[in-house]
GROMACS .gro file of C-alpha atoms in nm:
model
   73
    1MET     CA    1   3.635   2.999  -3.647
    2ASN     CA    2   3.738   2.734  -3.880
    3GLU     CA    3   4.094   2.584  -3.911
    4ARG     CA    4   4.177   2.792  -4.205
    5GLU     CA    5   4.113   3.118  -4.006
    6ARG     CA    6   4.274   2.970  -3.691
    7ILE     CA    7   4.580   2.879  -3.910
    8GLY     CA    8   4.589   3.253  -4.050
    9GLN     CA    9   4.539   3.394  -3.701
   10ARG     CA   10   4.832   3.209  -3.577
   11ILE     CA   11   5.070   3.304  -3.880
   12ALA     CA   12   4.977   3.666  -3.823
   13GLU     CA   13   5.057   3.631  -3.459
   14LEU     CA   14   5.406   3.475  -3.491
   15ARG     CA   15   5.487   3.706  -3.777
   16LYS     CA   16   5.425   4.025  -3.558
   17GLU     CA   17   5.614   3.865  -3.239
   18LYS     CA   18   5.906   3.821  -3.480
   19GLY     CA   19   5.866   4.188  -3.579
   20ILE     CA   20   5.828   4.085  -3.963
   21SER     CA   21   5.597   4.285  -4.196
   22GLN     CA   22   5.375   4.109  -4.424
   23ALA     CA   23   5.607   4.259  -4.706
   24LYS     CA   24   5.910   4.125  -4.544
   25LEU     CA   25   5.740   3.788  -4.510
   26SER     CA   26   5.656   3.799  -4.881
   27GLU     CA   27   6.022   3.872  -4.978
   28LEU     CA   28   6.180   3.625  -4.762
   29THR     CA   29   5.920   3.346  -4.871
   30GLY     CA   30   5.852   3.425  -5.229
   31ILE     CA   31   5.500   3.433  -5.148
   32GLY     CA   32   5.288   3.739  -5.269
   33THR     CA   33   5.220   4.011  -5.023
   34GLY     CA   34   4.831   3.987  -5.119
   35HIS     CA   35   4.848   3.590  -5.067
   36ILE     CA   36   5.008   3.615  -4.726
   37ALA     CA   37   4.730   3.898  -4.623
   38ARG     CA   38   4.453   3.664  -4.736
   39ILE     CA   39   4.617   3.331  -4.562
   40GLU     CA   40   4.620   3.558  -4.232
   41LEU     CA   41   4.240   3.641  -4.292
   42GLY     CA   42   4.181   3.302  -4.333
   43LYS     CA   43   4.033   3.357  -4.686
   44TYR     CA   44   4.302   3.100  -4.831
   45SER     CA   45   4.388   2.774  -4.710
   46THR     CA   46   4.755   2.699  -4.669
   47GLY     CA   47   4.920   2.399  -4.857
   48ILE     CA   48   5.198   2.228  -4.666
   49ASP     CA   49   5.482   2.366  -4.899
   50THR     CA   50   5.340   2.736  -4.837
   51LEU     CA   51   5.293   2.645  -4.446
   52ALA     CA   52   5.658   2.502  -4.445
   53LYS     CA   53   5.824   2.825  -4.599
   54ILE     CA   54   5.636   3.061  -4.380
   55ALA     CA   55   5.715   2.809  -4.054
   56GLU     CA   56   6.084   2.835  -4.169
   57ILE     CA   57   6.102   3.186  -4.197
   58LEU     CA   58   5.933   3.239  -3.865
   59GLU     CA   59   6.138   2.988  -3.707
   60TYR     CA   60   5.886   2.761  -3.579
   61LYS     CA   61   5.797   2.376  -3.669
   62ILE     CA   62   5.499   2.360  -3.910
   63ASP     CA   63   5.295   2.173  -3.606
   64PHE     CA   64   5.357   2.487  -3.406
   65VAL     CA   65   5.201   2.716  -3.640
   66LYS     CA   66   4.917   2.472  -3.690
   67LYS     CA   67   4.846   2.436  -3.323
   68ILE     CA   68   4.493   2.508  -3.265
   69GLU     CA   69   4.380   2.534  -2.890
   70SER     CA   70   4.121   2.716  -2.714
   71ARG     CA   71   4.236   3.052  -2.550
   72SER     CA   72   3.983   3.018  -2.285
   73LYS     CA   73   4.211   2.748  -2.121
   0.00000   0.00000   0.00000
């Protein structure tokens, strides 16, 4: 799994923990629903501005969203 996929997976996990749909996240951030879906699937890289918007809505710091760690630990 590459960094783009790990960040997308992390965003999806945090969004679901908050009980926010992709459509609601789209509405709150101004980022298209399709774009959010592709970010979560690791198809699109996220720029710092996009990541900052998402992190703000999910109430996490950017470094927490980008955090990459092994699940096997």
